[in-house]
Short mmCIF file of C-alpha atoms in Angstrom, two decimals:
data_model
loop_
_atom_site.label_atom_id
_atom_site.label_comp_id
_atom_site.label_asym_id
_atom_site.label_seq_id
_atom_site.Cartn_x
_atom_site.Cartn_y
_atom_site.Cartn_z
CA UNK A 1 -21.79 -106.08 -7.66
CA UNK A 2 -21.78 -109.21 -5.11
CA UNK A 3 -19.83 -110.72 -8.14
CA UNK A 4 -17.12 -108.50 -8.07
CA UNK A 5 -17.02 -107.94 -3.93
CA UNK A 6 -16.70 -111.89 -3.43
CA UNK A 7 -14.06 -112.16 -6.07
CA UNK A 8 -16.12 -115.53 -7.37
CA UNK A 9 -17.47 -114.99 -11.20
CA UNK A 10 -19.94 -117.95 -11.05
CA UNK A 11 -23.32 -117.72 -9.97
CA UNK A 12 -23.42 -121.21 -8.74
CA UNK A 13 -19.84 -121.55 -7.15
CA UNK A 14 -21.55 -117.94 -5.20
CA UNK A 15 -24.61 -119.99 -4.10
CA UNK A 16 -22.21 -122.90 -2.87
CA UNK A 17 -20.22 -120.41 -0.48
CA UNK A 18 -23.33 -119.05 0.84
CA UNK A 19 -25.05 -122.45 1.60
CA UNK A 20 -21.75 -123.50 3.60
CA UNK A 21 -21.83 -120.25 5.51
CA UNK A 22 -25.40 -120.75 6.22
CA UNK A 23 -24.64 -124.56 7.47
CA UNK A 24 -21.61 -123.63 9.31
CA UNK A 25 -23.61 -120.88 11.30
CA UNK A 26 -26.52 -123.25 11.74
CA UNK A 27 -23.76 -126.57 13.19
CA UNK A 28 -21.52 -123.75 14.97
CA UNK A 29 -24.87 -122.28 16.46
CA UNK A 30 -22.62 -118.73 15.95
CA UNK A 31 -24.87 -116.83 18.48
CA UNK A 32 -22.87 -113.84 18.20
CA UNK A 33 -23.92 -113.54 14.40
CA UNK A 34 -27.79 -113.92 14.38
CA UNK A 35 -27.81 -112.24 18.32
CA UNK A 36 -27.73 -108.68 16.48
CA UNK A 37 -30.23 -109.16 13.59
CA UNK A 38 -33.69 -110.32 12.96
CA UNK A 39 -32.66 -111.51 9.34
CA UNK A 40 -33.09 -114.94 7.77
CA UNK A 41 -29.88 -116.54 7.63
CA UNK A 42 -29.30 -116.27 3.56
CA UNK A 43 -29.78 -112.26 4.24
CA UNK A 44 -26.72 -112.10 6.26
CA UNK A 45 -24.62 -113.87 4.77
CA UNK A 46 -25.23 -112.47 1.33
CA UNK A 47 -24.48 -108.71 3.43
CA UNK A 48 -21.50 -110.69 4.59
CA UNK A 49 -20.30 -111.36 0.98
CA UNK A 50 -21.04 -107.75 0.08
CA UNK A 51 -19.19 -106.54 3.11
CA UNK A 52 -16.12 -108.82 1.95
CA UNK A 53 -16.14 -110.46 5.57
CA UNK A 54 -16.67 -113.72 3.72
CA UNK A 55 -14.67 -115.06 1.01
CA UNK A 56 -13.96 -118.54 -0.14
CA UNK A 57 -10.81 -119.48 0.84
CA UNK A 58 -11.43 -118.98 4.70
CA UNK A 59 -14.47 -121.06 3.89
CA UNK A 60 -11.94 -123.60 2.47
CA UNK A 61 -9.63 -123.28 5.34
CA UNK A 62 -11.65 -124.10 8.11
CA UNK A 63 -13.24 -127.08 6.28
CA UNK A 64 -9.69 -128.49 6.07
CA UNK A 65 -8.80 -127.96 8.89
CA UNK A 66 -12.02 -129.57 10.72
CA UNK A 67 -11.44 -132.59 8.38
CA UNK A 68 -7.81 -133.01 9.79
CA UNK A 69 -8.10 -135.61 12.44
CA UNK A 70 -5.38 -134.80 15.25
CA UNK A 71 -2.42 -136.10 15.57
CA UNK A 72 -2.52 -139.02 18.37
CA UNK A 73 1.89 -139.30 18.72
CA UNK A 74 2.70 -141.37 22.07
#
């Protein structure tokens, strides 16, 4: 069922979205996510794959766009 909600078919690439969900919330130190819950980290983010508030593009997209350095035009 988490196969079909998160749209990924392997098992693996699904364990490599929820590790960089789990290290974004730990770097971002996203209060507002782990404020309302006494869950372990890998908990909520697996209910946020389930939920379909996580997918891997916008994973993808934020990445790149961190990785971007900006654009320094005199």
């Amino acid at each position: 069922d988490l196969f079909r909600k998160s749209g990924i078919e392997d098992k693996y690439e699904l364990t490599r979205l929820a590790i960089r969900r789990i290290r974004q919330l730990v770097k971002e130190k996203d209060k507002r996510a782990l404020e309302d819950t006494h869950e372990k980290l890998p908990i909520l983010v697996l209910k946020e794959i389930a939920e379909g508030k996580l997918k891997p593009e916008s994973l993808e997209e934020e990445s790149q766009e961190k990785e971007t350095p900006p654009s320094t035009e005199k």
